[in-house]
Amino acid sequence: MTTTTLEHMAFDLAVVSARGATRWKRGHPWIFRSDLVRFPSAPAGPVRVEDPRGKPIGTALWSPTSEISIRMIDRRPDAALDHDWWTERLARAITRRGGVLEHSSACRLVHGEGDAVPSLVCDRYDRWLVVQLMSAGLEACRTPIIDALISLTGCDGILARHDLALREREGLTRETTVLHGDVPQEVEVHEHGVRYLAAPWTGQKTGAFLDQRENRHRIGRLARGRALDCFAYHGSFAMHMAQQAADVVAIDSSAAALERARDNAARNGCTNISFVEADAFDELRALERAGERFDTIVVDPPAFAKNRPSLPAALRGYHDINLRALRLLAPGGIMLTASCSFHVTKPIFLDMLEGAAADSGRHIALRDLCAQPDDHPELLTVPETGYLKGAIVEALD
Ligand code: SAH
């Protein structure tokens, strides 16, 4: 048997339309079901991919039940996605995080398509990893992926947070389960000198909001006077601001989140944070009526726009909360405002903020734009890798 025959047996073949092939050529790894000319007969996993003329365009992860049928992963058509391949690809991503780990013990090691590993997320919390394998094609490579992560990081345990709805679209089960070693319920991590507990099993995302780490540090250094943290969750922004501000008010509607925030504040010896369990929209209105003013404000709400149809309603929410917060800014006050809705793009976000500034009747200066940190790379050719945007503004009067 020749090598070529062996390769074809091992890889199976997907033929994609010219449009699908062009998409990959221009830097986007997803090829949709409608752009498949010939479906592989193999089960989910790595396949070789050709264009309609029979020209090989690379190797992909094949997901038989997904609308995103093909996720291109290597420009070589005969890449064997074995232990060595995964070790090399994941090492490239992990090495990029060296800078982040100098000042923080929690970071994203692999950001899916942003690290040329479609549908894989891996976050590190001190000595433990939390992974999300979000496609059937990737799940077929689970063993070499987990083995490579263990040998590259020497971690004590790996948890799969597979409680994601999108796994169902891939025909995969939803579960939270240990894949290696042991993983504790809580892990103490630090970022820029602030310590907090991450909750890998139950916390939002994979246990904490790692994507705001650098923005928390930034506003922490700018904070002064009276500070306000709206949508405080576990108090991470509040604790950074508490280092320099005289006092901080942290608002969240979740009692459980605030309980964790209080615990975190105690861990850092912060005694100048007061916690308010309330709806942020109502509370900001009440603070304005009471004539309160703040020198430093953070507005970091959950994603109001979960999908495209909800965008108009979401924008009314963003406008409303930003308008209220701007009205509470003392003259010379600084505000960091963010949105993690994928559908609220950077231009849409800035447009919303401009509208809120206009309605506030204040002179609001744009001081800086906020984006994703280095460990959440946003690829220009893959818009889906970007979702977090924000701004730092100043009230001039
Ligand atoms: N700033 C946080 C992340 C915020 S997550 C960090 O960097 O870690 C969003 C938070 O908003 C959650 O804790 C949720 O409980 C809270 N929340 C959602 N809707 C709210 C509302 N209407 N009012 C107040 N808090 C709300």
mmCIF file of C-alpha atoms in Angstrom, residues 12 16 33 52 80 174 204 267 361 365 396:
data_model
loop_
_atom_site.group_PDB
_atom_site.id
_atom_site.type_symbol
_atom_site.label_atom_id
_atom_site.label_comp_id
_atom_site.label_asym_id
_atom_site.label_seq_id
_atom_site.Cartn_x
_atom_site.Cartn_y
_atom_site.Cartn_z
ATOM 1 C CA ASP A 12 -11.077 11.106 4.830
ATOM 2 C CA VAL A 16 -15.607 22.695 -0.051
ATOM 3 C CA ARG A 33 -22.541 23.246 5.872
ATOM 4 C CA PRO A 52 -13.741 22.002 -5.969
ATOM 5 C CA ALA A 80 -1.532 14.428 11.586
ATOM 6 C CA ARG A 174 -23.367 18.819 28.602
ATOM 7 C CA GLN A 204 -19.427 32.594 35.411
ATOM 8 C CA ARG A 267 -8.843 38.615 51.825
ATOM 9 C CA GLY A 361 -25.833 67.498 29.415
ATOM 10 C CA ALA A 365 -14.039 63.622 27.013
ATOM 11 C CA LEU A 396 -14.730 67.916 32.106
#
